[in-house]
PDB file of C-alpha atoms in Angstrom:
ATOM      1  CA  MET A   1      10.195  -1.740  -7.689  1.00  0.00           C
ATOM      2  CA  SER A   2      11.840  -4.184  -5.375  1.00  0.00           C
ATOM      3  CA  ALA A   3      10.887  -7.782  -6.093  1.00  0.00           C
ATOM      4  CA  SER A   4      12.390  -8.802  -2.767  1.00  0.00           C
ATOM      5  CA  LEU A   5      10.147  -6.384  -0.852  1.00  0.00           C
ATOM      6  CA  ALA A   6       7.063  -7.771  -2.616  1.00  0.00           C
ATOM      7  CA  SER A   7       8.094 -11.320  -1.698  1.00  0.00           C
ATOM      8  CA  GLU A   8       8.463 -10.622   2.024  1.00  0.00           C
ATOM      9  CA  LYS A   9       5.857 -12.045   4.365  1.00  0.00           C
ATOM     10  CA  CYS A  10       3.673  -9.615   6.298  1.00  0.00           C
ATOM     11  CA  GLN A  11       4.000  -9.851  10.073  1.00  0.00           C
ATOM     12  CA  VAL A  12       1.116  -9.828  12.531  1.00  0.00           C
ATOM     13  CA  CYS A  13       0.713  -6.312  13.951  1.00  0.00           C
ATOM     14  CA  ARG A  14      -0.492  -5.432  17.401  1.00  0.00           C
ATOM     15  CA  PRO A  15      -1.147  -1.975  18.839  1.00  0.00           C
ATOM     16  CA  ASP A  16       2.360  -2.026  20.379  1.00  0.00           C
ATOM     17  CA  SER A  17       4.107  -2.918  17.091  1.00  0.00           C
ATOM     18  CA  PRO A  18       6.620  -0.276  16.014  1.00  0.00           C
ATOM     19  CA  THR A  19       6.010   2.152  13.198  1.00  0.00           C
ATOM     20  CA  VAL A  20       8.813   2.563  10.667  1.00  0.00           C
ATOM     21  CA  THR A  21      11.277   5.337  11.424  1.00  0.00           C
ATOM     22  CA  PRO A  22      11.638   8.254   9.003  1.00  0.00           C
ATOM     23  CA  ASP A  23      15.007   6.830   7.860  1.00  0.00           C
ATOM     24  CA  GLU A  24      13.505   3.372   7.314  1.00  0.00           C
ATOM     25  CA  ALA A  25      10.602   4.911   5.383  1.00  0.00           C
ATOM     26  CA  ARG A  26      12.969   6.836   3.087  1.00  0.00           C
ATOM     27  CA  GLY A  27      14.941   3.669   2.375  1.00  0.00           C
ATOM     28  CA  LEU A  28      11.828   1.628   1.662  1.00  0.00           C
ATOM     29  CA  LEU A  29      10.321   4.371  -0.541  1.00  0.00           C
ATOM     30  CA  ALA A  30      13.461   4.261  -2.684  1.00  0.00           C
ATOM     31  CA  ASP A  31      12.301   0.781  -3.771  1.00  0.00           C
ATOM     32  CA  LEU A  32       8.759   1.986  -4.546  1.00  0.00           C
ATOM     33  CA  PRO A  33       8.735   4.369  -7.514  1.00  0.00           C
ATOM     34  CA  GLY A  34       5.545   6.389  -7.726  1.00  0.00           C
ATOM     35  CA  TRP A  35       4.607   5.949  -4.069  1.00  0.00           C
ATOM     36  CA  GLU A  36       4.689   8.757  -1.526  1.00  0.00           C
ATOM     37  CA  ILE A  37       3.939   9.243   2.133  1.00  0.00           C
ATOM     38  CA  VAL A  38       0.929  11.445   2.769  1.00  0.00           C
ATOM     39  CA  VAL A  39      -0.637  12.502   6.042  1.00  0.00           C
ATOM     40  CA  ARG A  40      -4.346  11.832   6.239  1.00  0.00           C
ATOM     41  CA  ASP A  41      -6.458  11.928   9.378  1.00  0.00           C
ATOM     42  CA  GLY A  42      -3.260  12.655  11.313  1.00  0.00           C
ATOM     43  CA  MET A  43      -1.521   9.443  10.179  1.00  0.00           C
ATOM     44  CA  ASP A  44       1.267   8.726   7.732  1.00  0.00           C
ATOM     45  CA  GLN A  45      -0.033   6.641   4.836  1.00  0.00           C
ATOM     46  CA  LEU A  46       1.544   5.278   1.652  1.00  0.00           C
ATOM     47  CA  SER A  47      -0.245   6.557  -1.428  1.00  0.00           C
ATOM     48  CA  GLY A  48       0.165   5.326  -4.986  1.00  0.00           C
ATOM     49  CA  ASP A  49      -1.672   6.352  -8.155  1.00  0.00           C
ATOM     50  CA  PHE A  50      -2.082   4.029 -11.121  1.00  0.00           C
ATOM     51  CA  GLU A  51      -3.368   4.988 -14.562  1.00  0.00           C
ATOM     52  CA  PHE A  52      -5.257   2.762 -16.984  1.00  0.00           C
ATOM     53  CA  ALA A  53      -6.795   3.077 -20.439  1.00  0.00           C
ATOM     54  CA  ASN A  54     -10.371   2.789 -19.184  1.00  0.00           C
ATOM     55  CA  PHE A  55     -12.632   2.005 -16.257  1.00  0.00           C
ATOM     56  CA  ALA A  56     -12.653  -1.751 -16.874  1.00  0.00           C
ATOM     57  CA  GLU A  57      -8.848  -1.939 -16.564  1.00  0.00           C
ATOM     58  CA  ALA A  58      -8.922   0.226 -13.432  1.00  0.00           C
ATOM     59  CA  LEU A  59     -11.566  -2.007 -11.897  1.00  0.00           C
ATOM     60  CA  ALA A  60      -9.631  -5.171 -12.771  1.00  0.00           C
ATOM     61  CA  PHE A  61      -6.564  -3.731 -11.006  1.00  0.00           C
ATOM     62  CA  THR A  62      -8.723  -2.814  -7.994  1.00  0.00           C
ATOM     63  CA  ASN A  63      -9.884  -6.425  -7.822  1.00  0.00           C
ATOM     64  CA  ARG A  64      -6.300  -7.736  -8.053  1.00  0.00           C
ATOM     65  CA  VAL A  65      -5.243  -5.477  -5.174  1.00  0.00           C
ATOM     66  CA  GLY A  66      -8.314  -6.561  -3.229  1.00  0.00           C
ATOM     67  CA  ALA A  67      -7.356 -10.218  -3.653  1.00  0.00           C
ATOM     68  CA  LEU A  68      -3.801  -9.489  -2.474  1.00  0.00           C
ATOM     69  CA  ALA A  69      -5.199  -7.625   0.538  1.00  0.00           C
ATOM     70  CA  GLU A  70      -7.494 -10.516   1.475  1.00  0.00           C
ATOM     71  CA  GLU A  71      -4.645 -12.999   1.152  1.00  0.00           C
ATOM     72  CA  ALA A  72      -2.465 -10.952   3.525  1.00  0.00           C
ATOM     73  CA  ASP A  73      -5.362  -9.838   5.765  1.00  0.00           C
ATOM     74  CA  HIS A  74      -4.115  -6.264   5.324  1.00  0.00           C
ATOM     75  CA  HIS A  75      -6.550  -3.911   3.629  1.00  0.00           C
ATOM     76  CA  PRO A  76      -5.984  -0.536   1.938  1.00  0.00           C
ATOM     77  CA  ALA A  77      -8.221   2.351   1.013  1.00  0.00           C
ATOM     78  CA  ILE A  78      -8.840   2.133  -2.729  1.00  0.00           C
ATOM     79  CA  THR A  79     -10.436   4.815  -4.884  1.00  0.00           C
ATOM     80  CA  THR A  80     -11.332   3.637  -8.377  1.00  0.00           C
ATOM     81  CA  GLU A  81     -12.207   6.147 -11.084  1.00  0.00           C
ATOM     82  CA  TRP A  82     -12.315   6.078 -14.863  1.00  0.00           C
ATOM     83  CA  GLY A  83      -8.744   5.247 -15.869  1.00  0.00           C
ATOM     84  CA  ARG A  84      -7.247   5.853 -12.420  1.00  0.00           C
ATOM     85  CA  VAL A  85      -6.869   4.054  -9.097  1.00  0.00           C
ATOM     86  CA  ASN A  86      -5.430   5.457  -5.874  1.00  0.00           C
ATOM     87  CA  VAL A  87      -4.299   2.954  -3.252  1.00  0.00           C
ATOM     88  CA  ARG A  88      -3.402   3.974   0.310  1.00  0.00           C
ATOM     89  CA  TRP A  89      -1.796   1.623   2.819  1.00  0.00           C
ATOM     90  CA  TRP A  90      -1.302   2.155   6.538  1.00  0.00           C
ATOM     91  CA  THR A  91      -1.662   0.031   9.631  1.00  0.00           C
ATOM     92  CA  HIS A  92      -4.762   0.955  11.589  1.00  0.00           C
ATOM     93  CA  SER A  93      -3.718  -0.830  14.802  1.00  0.00           C
ATOM     94  CA  ILE A  94      -0.572   1.307  15.171  1.00  0.00           C
ATOM     95  CA  GLY A  95      -1.939   4.496  13.608  1.00  0.00           C
ATOM     96  CA  GLY A  96       0.809   4.788  11.010  1.00  0.00           C
ATOM     97  CA  LEU A  97       3.190   2.922   8.760  1.00  0.00           C
ATOM     98  CA  HIS A  98       4.585  -0.546   9.346  1.00  0.00           C
ATOM     99  CA  ARG A  99       6.913  -2.501   7.072  1.00  0.00           C
ATOM    100  CA  ASN A 100       3.821  -4.489   5.997  1.00  0.00           C
ATOM    101  CA  ASP A 101       2.479  -1.375   4.268  1.00  0.00           C
ATOM    102  CA  PHE A 102       5.593  -1.130   2.107  1.00  0.00           C
ATOM    103  CA  ILE A 103       5.397  -4.851   1.325  1.00  0.00           C
ATOM    104  CA  MET A 104       1.794  -4.471   0.213  1.00  0.00           C
ATOM    105  CA  ALA A 105       2.596  -1.359  -1.840  1.00  0.00           C
ATOM    106  CA  ALA A 106       5.258  -3.372  -3.663  1.00  0.00           C
ATOM    107  CA  ARG A 107       2.736  -6.151  -4.311  1.00  0.00           C
ATOM    108  CA  ALA A 108       0.181  -3.632  -5.607  1.00  0.00           C
ATOM    109  CA  SER A 109       2.778  -2.196  -7.980  1.00  0.00           C
ATOM    110  CA  SER A 110       3.496  -5.717  -9.233  1.00  0.00           C
ATOM    111  CA  ALA A 111      -0.210  -6.203  -9.912  1.00  0.00           C
ATOM    112  CA  ALA A 112      -0.467  -3.098 -12.122  1.00  0.00           C
TER     113      ALA A 112
END
């Protein structure tokens, strides 16, 4: 996982902000082991699964990601189950992926 990506500052997104190109996405994904691009509700989203020994550890990770999301004002979909958490990032205002989503995925990976 790229420490430099996780340390980048998220930019303010507006509806006219550009989505990442397929080439940019491939390059950024190379720095995010375990993450993939999925299409959900017609939009590209970054999806990462994290495994834990029990529910308490999964919930603690969920809370760490939630704190990171609040700090950046960029919020994912998080599904927490016994021993497993799925995190999906995308930028609602542009209906797809922005560099911010990759930055936040890197931060989530660092929090695991």
